Amino acid sequence: MANTLNSGKMPAPTRIVQEEVVGPSLGAQSIQQGVISFIVAFVLLMIYMIMLYGFVPGILSDIALLFNLFFTLGILTSFQAALTMPGIAGIVLTLGTAVDANVLIYERIKEELKKGLGVKEALNKGYSNAFSAIFDSNFTSLITGIILLYFGTGPVKGFATTWIIGIVISFFTAVYLTRVVYDAMLSKDKWTNLTFVTGYSKNLMQNAKFNFMGSYKKSYTIWIVFAVICCISFYVRGLSQSIDFTGGRNYVVTLDKETPVEEVRKAMAGAFINTIGEKANQEANTSVIALGTDGKTVRISTNWDIESNNPEVDDKAETILFNSLKKAGLVSQESADKFKNPDVREGGSIISSAKVGPSVAKDITRGAYISVAIALFAIFFYILLRFRNMAFSIGAVAALALDALLVIGVYSLCWGWAPMSLEIDQVFIGAILTVVGYSINDKVVVFDRIRENLGLYGKRDRQQLFNDSLNQTLARTINTSVTTLIVLLAIFILGGDSIRSFSLAMILGVVFGTLSSLFIAAPTAFLWMGRTIKEDEVETAVKK
């Protein structure tokens, strides 16, 4: 390929600035782990939905999920898209977000049934009342997915592609497909005795009367304390930046025997000495972390001679790696060539490698900052456009920024001693943007109910109205968070090391995002609205 490019009339030489090599056995293992995590997540979701809403509604929502998967894979096939581990994670996460729409609809139907309506009327009103919240929450997620697709590279693009497709398909299956089935059965006077409750969910978060607005000072204090701790950690400890942001080489190596990671670090000490540039004759930055639980797999990262354009440098780096591990008795391969072959595991070998040049690292860093900023701005503008009220936009973006800060803060606090990699890489930035996209879902649903209640009860005490809105949507908030956590825990436990850091960030994001909807976004909108808008102006805004 290089010879072909250089043989033309191009005025500039060509060189590889970023590359990644994955052994076939590791790729097969990732696919297997992804399929297992999907099956487990789907079964758990099926059980949970039946427990919440009964056999028929639960099964129907699960059938909609199967159609979601079928259409998503069909579209990916038509695009001839490569299915990667992050792509599988995007499909699995779609399960969690797709269930969100079903939960919204079912909770609305339950509310109408409590008013004494029949199943047909309750179903019509439930779907109608839930539509705006489902549309807004899906659209804000779509904004985030598009930004990920545009600014992301490699695995992030794969995740964004499947997530975008899944969002569009889930909207179709939840809002239209399930409605068609219900209408068909009810027209034949079947399923007329559905209650959408079970013994488990009958009294779950019903008639809740929590005073969220009255405790905003305490909740603000707690969140500010956590935010300050995270900021101090950024200053003192910083973040464990991957080669995506620093440039360098990553080698995932399987050793000959179970070895403590400290011994591997000792073996690599002084192995890589820079030979070019300003850092010539200085030891390169080299780090070693354990992967998995077998005690034999490690990832070795180094920025040794990363600015060199010589193609032989990559081969030399692998040779240095082999000699250092061989000298310490950590691998027993006869030659460096066998050590470099990802198919030969006996005696230790490199099973995958990645290289990012310094220029690419700068582009990735700049793209990460831009993508997060654009995501927050786009969501701010969309919320303002849809709700016609600055208070909702400010509340949403303040909570989203805090969600992202806390997730990154946990990674800053825990890297180095947590039993897994907590490096900040492209996939992690993708996770942060996904957290933003998912977290806004919950806030949109809460704000949608507040907007609805402002139109119905505009003269009611503002604090009481906000509290009522939060309590009315509390069951939905908890149920959607639990369903998404079920999916993410399945990915975290069964999805493999390549996606574990991503799933941990998402788990933290779901927890923080749910809490911030109740204790940051809504109180901030309440305070801002109370200070800047009078009652008659609110009613006018709602009517518009």
Coordinates of C-alpha atoms in Angstrom, one line a residue:
M1 CA 0.0 0.0 0.0
A2 CA 2.8 2.4 0.9
N3 CA 4.6 1.6 -2.4
T4 CA 1.4 2.2 -4.4
L5 CA 0.8 5.6 -2.7
N6 CA 4.5 6.7 -3.0
S7 CA 4.7 5.7 -6.7
G8 CA 2.3 8.5 -7.8
K9 CA 2.9 12.2 -8.0
M10 CA 2.0 13.0 -4.3
P11 CA 4.3 15.8 -3.1
A12 CA 4.3 14.5 0.5
P13 CA 5.6 11.1 1.8
T14 CA 3.1 8.7 3.4
R15 CA 3.5 7.0 6.7
I16 CA 1.2 5.1 9.1
V17 CA 0.3 7.4 12.1
Q18 CA -2.2 5.1 13.7
E19 CA -2.7 1.4 13.6
E20 CA -4.2 -1.5 15.5
V21 CA -3.7 -5.2 15.4
V22 CA -6.0 -7.7 16.9
G23 CA -5.4 -11.5 16.9
P24 CA -8.2 -13.6 15.5
S25 CA -8.6 -15.6 18.7
L26 CA -9.0 -12.4 20.7
G27 CA -11.6 -11.1 18.2
A28 CA -13.6 -14.3 18.4
Q29 CA -13.5 -14.2 22.2
S30 CA -14.8 -10.6 22.1
I31 CA -17.7 -11.6 19.9
Q32 CA -18.6 -14.5 22.1
Q33 CA -18.5 -12.3 25.2
G34 CA -20.7 -9.8 23.4
V35 CA -23.3 -12.4 22.4
I36 CA -23.4 -13.9 26.0
S37 CA -23.8 -10.4 27.5
F38 CA -26.7 -9.7 25.1
I39 CA -28.5 -13.0 25.9
V40 CA -28.1 -12.5 29.7
A41 CA -29.3 -8.9 29.5
F42 CA -32.3 -9.8 27.3
V43 CA -33.4 -12.6 29.6
L44 CA -33.1 -10.4 32.7
L45 CA -35.0 -7.6 31.0
M46 CA -37.7 -10.0 30.0
I47 CA -38.1 -11.2 33.6
Y48 CA -38.1 -7.7 35.0
M49 CA -40.7 -6.3 32.6
I50 CA -43.0 -9.2 33.3
M51 CA -42.5 -8.6 37.1
L52 CA -43.4 -4.9 36.6
Y53 CA -46.4 -5.0 34.2
G54 CA -47.6 -8.5 33.9
F55 CA -47.2 -11.3 31.4
V56 CA -48.8 -9.9 28.3
P57 CA -47.4 -6.3 28.5
G58 CA -44.0 -7.6 29.5
I59 CA -43.8 -10.2 26.7
L60 CA -45.1 -7.7 24.1
S61 CA -42.3 -5.2 25.1
D62 CA -39.8 -8.0 24.9
I63 CA -41.0 -9.0 21.4
A64 CA -40.6 -5.3 20.4
L65 CA -37.0 -5.6 21.6
L66 CA -36.5 -8.7 19.4
F67 CA -37.8 -6.7 16.4
N68 CA -35.5 -3.9 17.4
L69 CA -32.5 -6.3 17.2
F70 CA -33.7 -7.8 13.9
F71 CA -34.1 -4.4 12.2
T72 CA -30.8 -3.0 13.6
L73 CA -28.8 -6.0 12.4
G74 CA -30.6 -5.8 9.0
I75 CA -29.7 -2.2 8.6
L76 CA -26.1 -2.8 9.7
T77 CA -25.9 -5.7 7.1
S78 CA -27.2 -3.4 4.3
F79 CA -24.5 -0.9 5.2
Q80 CA -21.9 -3.7 5.2
A81 CA -20.8 -2.4 8.6
A82 CA -18.2 -4.3 10.6
L83 CA -19.5 -5.6 13.9
T84 CA -17.0 -4.7 16.7
M85 CA -17.2 -5.2 20.4
P86 CA -18.2 -1.5 20.9
G87 CA -20.8 -2.1 18.2
I88 CA -22.2 -5.0 20.1
A89 CA -22.2 -2.8 23.3
G90 CA -24.2 -0.2 21.3
I91 CA -26.8 -2.9 20.4
V92 CA -27.0 -4.1 24.0
L93 CA -27.3 -0.6 25.4
T94 CA -30.1 0.0 22.9
L95 CA -32.0 -2.7 24.8
G96 CA -31.9 -0.5 27.9
T97 CA -33.0 2.7 26.1
A98 CA -35.7 0.9 24.1
V99 CA -37.3 -0.4 27.3
D100 CA -37.4 3.3 28.5
A101 CA -40.1 4.1 25.9
N102 CA -42.2 1.0 27.0
V103 CA -41.9 2.0 30.6
L104 CA -43.0 5.6 29.8
I105 CA -46.1 4.3 28.0
Y106 CA -47.0 1.7 30.5
E107 CA -46.7 4.1 33.4
R108 CA -49.0 6.6 31.6
I109 CA -51.5 3.8 31.0
K110 CA -51.5 2.9 34.7
E111 CA -52.2 6.5 35.6
E112 CA -55.2 6.6 33.2
L113 CA -56.5 3.3 34.6
K114 CA -56.4 4.7 38.1
K115 CA -58.7 7.5 37.0
G116 CA -61.3 4.8 36.2
L117 CA -60.9 4.7 32.4
G118 CA -61.4 1.5 30.4
V119 CA -58.4 -0.3 28.9
K120 CA -59.1 1.1 25.4
E121 CA -59.3 4.7 26.5
A122 CA -56.4 4.4 28.9
L123 CA -54.3 2.9 26.1
N124 CA -55.1 5.7 23.7
K125 CA -54.3 8.4 26.3
G126 CA -51.2 6.6 27.6
Y127 CA -49.6 6.4 24.1
S128 CA -50.7 10.0 23.4
N129 CA -49.5 11.5 26.6
A130 CA -46.1 9.7 26.5
F131 CA -45.4 10.6 22.9
S132 CA -43.8 14.0 23.5
A133 CA -41.5 12.8 26.3
I134 CA -40.4 9.8 24.2
F135 CA -39.8 11.9 21.1
D136 CA -37.8 14.6 23.0
S137 CA -35.7 12.0 24.9
N138 CA -34.9 10.0 21.8
F139 CA -34.1 13.2 19.8
T140 CA -31.6 14.4 22.4
S141 CA -30.0 11.0 22.5
L142 CA -29.8 11.1 18.7
I143 CA -28.0 14.5 18.9
T144 CA -25.4 12.9 21.1
G145 CA -25.1 9.9 18.8
I146 CA -24.5 12.1 15.7
I147 CA -21.8 14.1 17.5
L148 CA -20.1 10.8 18.5
L149 CA -20.3 9.6 14.9
Y150 CA -18.9 12.8 13.5
F151 CA -16.1 13.4 16.0
G152 CA -15.3 9.9 17.1
T153 CA -12.8 7.5 15.5
G154 CA -12.6 3.7 15.3
P155 CA -14.5 2.0 18.1
V156 CA -16.5 5.1 19.0
K157 CA -17.8 5.3 15.5
G158 CA -18.9 1.7 15.6
F159 CA -20.7 2.3 18.9
A160 CA -22.4 5.5 17.6
T161 CA -23.5 3.8 14.4
T162 CA -25.3 1.0 16.1
W163 CA -26.7 3.3 18.9
I164 CA -28.2 5.8 16.3
I165 CA -29.8 2.9 14.4
G166 CA -31.1 1.4 17.6
I167 CA -32.6 4.8 18.8
V168 CA -34.6 5.2 15.6
I169 CA -35.7 1.6 15.5
S170 CA -36.7 1.6 19.2
F171 CA -38.9 4.7 18.6
F172 CA -40.7 2.8 15.8
T173 CA -41.1 -0.5 17.7
A174 CA -42.2 1.1 21.0
V175 CA -44.5 3.8 19.7
Y176 CA -46.0 2.1 16.6
L177 CA -45.5 -1.6 16.6
T178 CA -46.7 -2.4 20.1
R179 CA -49.7 0.0 19.5
V180 CA -50.7 -1.9 16.4
V181 CA -50.8 -5.2 18.4
Y182 CA -52.8 -3.7 21.3
D183 CA -55.3 -2.1 18.9
A184 CA -55.7 -5.4 17.0
M185 CA -56.4 -7.4 20.1
L186 CA -58.7 -4.9 21.7
S187 CA -60.7 -4.5 18.5
K188 CA -61.5 -8.2 19.0
D189 CA -62.4 -7.6 22.7
K190 CA -59.4 -9.4 23.9
W191 CA -56.9 -8.2 26.6
T192 CA -59.7 -5.9 28.0
N193 CA -58.8 -7.0 31.5
L194 CA -55.2 -5.9 31.5
T195 CA -54.1 -3.9 34.6
F196 CA -50.4 -3.3 33.8
V197 CA -49.6 -4.0 37.4
T198 CA -48.5 -7.1 39.4
G199 CA -48.3 -7.9 43.0
Y200 CA -44.7 -6.7 43.0
S201 CA -45.3 -3.4 41.3
K202 CA -48.8 -2.5 42.5
N203 CA -47.6 -0.2 45.3
L204 CA -44.1 0.5 44.0
M205 CA -43.4 4.2 44.4
Q206 CA -47.1 4.9 44.2
N207 CA -48.5 8.0 46.0
A208 CA -44.9 9.1 46.8
K209 CA -44.7 12.5 48.5
F210 CA -41.1 13.3 48.8
N211 CA -40.2 17.0 49.3
F212 CA -37.4 17.3 46.7
M213 CA -37.7 21.1 46.3
G214 CA -37.6 21.7 50.1
S215 CA -34.3 19.8 50.5
Y216 CA -32.4 21.5 47.6
K217 CA -30.0 23.2 50.0
K218 CA -28.9 19.9 51.5
S219 CA -28.7 18.2 48.1
Y220 CA -26.7 21.1 46.6
T221 CA -24.2 20.9 49.5
I222 CA -23.6 17.2 49.0
W223 CA -23.2 17.5 45.3
I224 CA -20.8 20.5 45.6
V225 CA -18.7 18.6 48.2
F226 CA -18.3 15.7 45.7
A227 CA -17.5 18.1 42.9
V228 CA -14.8 19.8 45.0
I229 CA -13.3 16.4 45.9
C230 CA -13.2 15.6 42.2
C231 CA -11.5 18.9 41.3
I232 CA -8.9 18.4 44.0
S233 CA -8.2 14.9 42.6
F234 CA -7.8 16.3 39.1
Y235 CA -5.2 18.7 40.4
V236 CA -3.3 16.3 42.7
R237 CA -3.7 12.9 40.9
G238 CA -4.7 13.9 37.4
L239 CA -6.1 11.3 35.0
S240 CA -4.6 8.1 33.6
Q241 CA -4.4 9.1 30.0
S242 CA -4.1 6.4 27.3
I243 CA -2.0 6.6 24.2
D244 CA -5.0 8.1 22.4
F245 CA -4.2 11.4 24.2
T246 CA -0.4 11.1 24.7
G247 CA 0.7 9.1 21.7
G248 CA 2.5 5.8 22.0
R249 CA 2.2 2.0 21.7
N250 CA 0.0 -0.5 23.6
Y251 CA 0.7 -4.2 23.7
V252 CA -1.6 -6.7 25.2
V253 CA 0.6 -9.6 26.2
T254 CA -0.1 -13.1 27.5
L255 CA 2.6 -14.4 29.8
D256 CA 4.0 -17.9 30.2
K257 CA 2.6 -18.2 33.8
E258 CA 0.6 -16.3 36.4
T259 CA 2.7 -13.3 37.4
P260 CA 2.1 -10.3 39.7
V261 CA 1.9 -7.1 37.7
E262 CA 4.7 -5.7 39.9
E263 CA 7.2 -8.2 38.5
V264 CA 6.3 -7.2 35.0
R265 CA 6.9 -3.6 35.9
K266 CA 10.3 -4.5 37.3
A267 CA 11.1 -6.4 34.1
M268 CA 10.2 -3.4 31.9
A269 CA 12.1 -0.9 34.0
G270 CA 14.8 0.7 31.9
A271 CA 13.9 -1.4 28.8
F272 CA 12.9 1.4 26.5
I273 CA 15.5 4.2 26.1
N274 CA 14.6 6.9 23.6
T275 CA 17.1 7.3 20.7
I276 CA 15.7 10.3 18.9
G277 CA 14.5 13.8 19.5
E278 CA 14.8 16.0 22.6
K279 CA 14.3 13.0 24.9
A280 CA 17.2 11.0 23.4
N281 CA 19.1 8.8 25.9
Q282 CA 16.2 9.3 28.4
E283 CA 14.0 6.4 29.6
A284 CA 10.6 6.4 27.9
N285 CA 7.4 6.5 29.8
T286 CA 6.3 2.8 30.3
S287 CA 3.3 1.5 32.2
V288 CA 2.0 -1.9 32.9
I289 CA -1.5 -2.9 34.1
A290 CA -3.2 -6.2 34.6
L291 CA -6.1 -7.2 32.4
G292 CA -8.7 -9.8 33.4
T293 CA -8.4 -12.1 36.3
D294 CA -6.2 -14.9 34.9
G295 CA -3.0 -13.3 36.2
K296 CA -1.3 -13.9 32.8
T297 CA -2.6 -11.1 30.7
V298 CA -1.1 -7.6 30.9
R299 CA -1.1 -4.4 28.9
I300 CA 2.2 -2.7 28.4
S301 CA 2.2 0.9 27.1
T302 CA 5.2 3.0 26.1
N303 CA 5.9 6.2 24.1
W304 CA 9.3 5.0 23.1
D305 CA 10.6 6.8 19.9
I306 CA 7.0 7.5 19.0
E307 CA 8.0 10.4 16.8
S308 CA 10.1 8.2 14.5
N309 CA 9.0 7.8 10.9
N310 CA 11.1 4.6 10.4
P311 CA 8.8 1.6 9.8
E312 CA 11.5 -0.7 11.4
V313 CA 11.0 1.1 14.8
D314 CA 7.7 -0.8 15.4
D315 CA 9.4 -4.2 14.9
K316 CA 12.3 -3.1 17.1
A317 CA 9.9 -2.1 19.9
E318 CA 8.4 -5.6 19.9
T319 CA 11.8 -7.1 19.9
I320 CA 12.9 -5.0 23.0
L321 CA 9.6 -6.1 24.7
F322 CA 10.4 -9.8 24.0
N323 CA 14.0 -9.6 25.2
S324 CA 13.0 -7.9 28.5
L325 CA 10.2 -10.4 29.3
K326 CA 12.4 -13.3 28.2
K327 CA 15.3 -12.2 30.4
A328 CA 13.0 -11.9 33.4
G329 CA 11.6 -15.5 32.7
L330 CA 8.1 -14.3 32.1
V331 CA 7.9 -15.7 28.5
S332 CA 9.5 -18.9 27.2
Q333 CA 9.1 -18.5 23.4
E334 CA 12.1 -19.6 21.4
S335 CA 12.2 -16.5 19.2
A336 CA 10.9 -13.0 18.9
D337 CA 9.0 -14.0 15.7
K338 CA 6.9 -16.5 17.5
F339 CA 6.3 -14.0 20.4
K340 CA 5.0 -11.5 17.8
N341 CA 2.6 -14.0 16.4
P342 CA -0.9 -13.5 18.1
D343 CA -1.9 -17.1 17.2
V344 CA 0.9 -18.7 19.2
R345 CA -0.2 -18.5 22.8
E346 CA 2.1 -21.2 24.3
G347 CA 5.1 -19.6 26.0
G348 CA 3.6 -16.1 25.8
S349 CA 2.9 -13.7 22.9
I350 CA 1.6 -10.4 21.8
I351 CA -2.2 -10.9 21.3
S352 CA -3.0 -7.3 20.2
S353 CA -1.2 -4.0 19.6
A354 CA -2.1 -0.4 18.9
K355 CA -0.1 2.6 17.9
V356 CA -1.1 6.3 17.9
G357 CA 1.2 9.0 16.6
P358 CA 1.6 12.3 18.4
S359 CA -0.2 14.3 15.7
V360 CA -3.2 11.9 15.9
A361 CA -3.2 12.2 19.7
K362 CA -3.5 16.0 19.4
D363 CA -6.4 15.6 17.0
I364 CA -8.2 13.2 19.3
T365 CA -7.7 15.5 22.3
R366 CA -9.1 18.5 20.4
G367 CA -12.0 16.4 19.1
A368 CA -12.9 15.2 22.6
Y369 CA -13.1 18.7 24.0
I370 CA -15.1 20.0 21.0
S371 CA -17.5 17.0 20.9
V372 CA -18.4 17.4 24.6
A373 CA -18.9 21.1 24.3
I374 CA -21.0 20.8 21.2
A375 CA -23.2 18.1 22.8
L376 CA -23.9 20.3 25.8
F377 CA -24.7 23.3 23.6
A378 CA -26.9 21.3 21.3
I379 CA -28.9 19.9 24.1
F380 CA -29.2 23.3 25.8
F381 CA -30.5 24.8 22.5
Y382 CA -33.0 21.9 21.9
I383 CA -34.4 22.0 25.4
L384 CA -34.9 25.8 25.0
L385 CA -36.5 25.3 21.6
R386 CA -38.9 22.6 22.9
F387 CA -39.8 24.0 26.3
R388 CA -39.6 27.7 25.5
N389 CA -38.1 28.4 28.9
M390 CA -34.5 29.2 29.8
A391 CA -35.0 27.6 33.3
F392 CA -35.3 24.1 31.9
S393 CA -32.2 24.5 29.7
I394 CA -30.1 25.8 32.5
G395 CA -31.2 23.1 34.9
A396 CA -30.5 20.3 32.3
V397 CA -27.1 21.5 31.3
A398 CA -26.0 22.2 34.9
A399 CA -27.0 18.7 35.8
L400 CA -25.3 17.1 32.7
A401 CA -22.1 19.0 33.3
L402 CA -22.1 17.8 36.9
D403 CA -22.8 14.2 35.8
A404 CA -19.8 14.2 33.5
L405 CA -17.6 15.9 36.1
L406 CA -18.4 13.2 38.7
V407 CA -17.8 10.3 36.4
I408 CA -14.4 11.6 35.3
G409 CA -13.7 12.4 39.0
V410 CA -14.3 8.8 40.0
Y411 CA -11.8 7.7 37.4
S412 CA -9.3 10.3 38.7
L413 CA -9.8 9.1 42.3
C414 CA -9.6 5.4 41.6
W415 CA -7.0 4.8 38.8
G416 CA -3.9 3.0 40.0
W417 CA -5.5 1.0 42.7
A418 CA -8.8 -0.2 41.2
P419 CA -8.6 -3.8 39.8
M420 CA -9.1 -2.7 36.2
S421 CA -8.0 -0.2 33.7
L422 CA -9.3 3.3 34.3
E423 CA -7.5 5.0 31.4
I424 CA -9.1 7.9 29.7
D425 CA -9.2 7.0 26.0
Q426 CA -11.5 7.6 22.9
V427 CA -13.9 4.9 24.2
F428 CA -14.2 6.7 27.5
I429 CA -15.0 10.0 25.8
G430 CA -17.7 8.1 23.9
A431 CA -19.0 6.8 27.3
I432 CA -19.1 10.4 28.7
L433 CA -21.1 11.6 25.7
T434 CA -23.4 8.6 26.0
V435 CA -23.9 9.4 29.6
V436 CA -24.9 12.9 28.6
G437 CA -27.3 11.5 26.0
Y438 CA -28.9 9.0 28.4
S439 CA -29.0 11.4 31.3
I440 CA -30.9 14.0 29.4
N441 CA -33.6 11.4 28.7
D442 CA -34.7 11.3 32.3
K443 CA -34.5 15.1 32.6
V444 CA -36.7 15.6 29.6
V445 CA -39.3 13.2 31.0
V446 CA -39.3 15.1 34.3
F447 CA -39.5 18.5 32.6
D448 CA -42.2 17.3 30.3
R449 CA -44.4 16.4 33.3
I450 CA -43.6 19.8 34.9
R451 CA -44.6 21.6 31.7
E452 CA -47.8 19.5 31.5
N453 CA -48.7 20.3 35.1
L454 CA -48.0 24.0 34.6
G455 CA -50.6 24.0 31.8
L456 CA -53.1 22.2 33.9
Y457 CA -52.5 23.8 37.3
G458 CA -50.7 27.0 36.5
K459 CA -51.9 28.8 39.7
R460 CA -50.9 26.0 42.1
D461 CA -48.0 26.7 44.4
R462 CA -44.8 26.4 42.3
Q463 CA -42.9 24.3 44.9
Q464 CA -45.8 21.9 45.3
L465 CA -46.2 21.6 41.5
F466 CA -42.6 20.7 41.0
N467 CA -42.7 18.1 43.9
D468 CA -45.9 16.6 42.5
S469 CA -44.3 16.3 39.0
L470 CA -41.2 14.6 40.4
N471 CA -43.2 12.2 42.5
Q472 CA -45.5 11.3 39.6
T473 CA -42.6 10.3 37.4
L474 CA -40.6 8.7 40.2
A475 CA -41.7 5.1 39.4
R476 CA -40.7 5.6 35.7
T477 CA -37.3 7.2 36.8
I478 CA -36.5 4.2 39.0
N479 CA -37.7 1.5 36.6
T480 CA -35.9 2.9 33.5
S481 CA -32.7 3.2 35.6
V482 CA -33.0 -0.3 36.8
T483 CA -33.6 -1.7 33.3
T484 CA -30.6 0.2 31.9
L485 CA -28.4 -0.9 34.8
I486 CA -29.4 -4.6 34.2
V487 CA -28.0 -4.2 30.7
L488 CA -24.9 -2.4 31.7
L489 CA -24.0 -4.8 34.5
A490 CA -24.3 -7.7 32.0
I491 CA -21.8 -5.9 29.7
F492 CA -19.6 -5.0 32.7
I493 CA -19.4 -8.6 34.0
L494 CA -19.6 -10.6 30.8
G495 CA -18.5 -8.2 28.1
G496 CA -14.7 -8.6 28.4
D497 CA -11.9 -6.2 29.3
S498 CA -12.1 -4.2 26.0
I499 CA -15.4 -2.7 27.0
R500 CA -15.3 -2.9 30.8
S501 CA -14.1 0.7 31.3
F502 CA -16.8 2.0 29.0
S503 CA -19.6 0.1 30.9
L504 CA -18.3 1.2 34.3
A505 CA -18.5 4.9 33.1
M506 CA -22.0 4.2 31.9
I507 CA -23.1 2.6 35.2
L508 CA -21.8 5.6 37.1
G509 CA -23.5 7.9 34.6
V510 CA -26.9 6.2 35.0
V511 CA -26.6 6.5 38.8
F512 CA -25.4 10.1 38.8
G513 CA -27.8 11.0 36.0
T514 CA -30.9 9.6 37.9
L515 CA -30.0 11.4 41.1
S516 CA -29.1 14.7 39.4
S517 CA -32.5 14.8 37.7
L518 CA -34.2 14.8 41.1
F519 CA -31.7 16.9 43.1
I520 CA -30.0 19.2 40.6
A521 CA -31.9 19.7 37.3
A522 CA -35.4 20.2 38.7
P523 CA -34.4 22.3 41.7
T524 CA -32.2 24.5 39.5
A525 CA -35.1 25.0 37.0
F526 CA -37.4 25.7 40.0
L527 CA -35.1 28.4 41.4
W528 CA -34.4 30.0 38.1
M529 CA -38.0 30.0 37.1
G530 CA -39.1 31.4 40.5
R531 CA -36.6 34.3 40.2
T532 CA -37.1 35.3 36.6
I533 CA -40.7 34.4 35.5
K534 CA -44.0 35.4 37.0
E535 CA -47.1 33.1 37.0
D536 CA -48.9 34.8 34.1
E537 CA -45.7 34.6 32.0
V538 CA -45.4 30.9 32.8
E539 CA -48.9 30.2 31.6
T540 CA -48.3 32.2 28.4
A541 CA -45.1 30.2 27.8
V542 CA -46.9 26.9 28.4
K543 CA -49.7 27.9 25.9
K544 CA -47.1 28.8 23.3

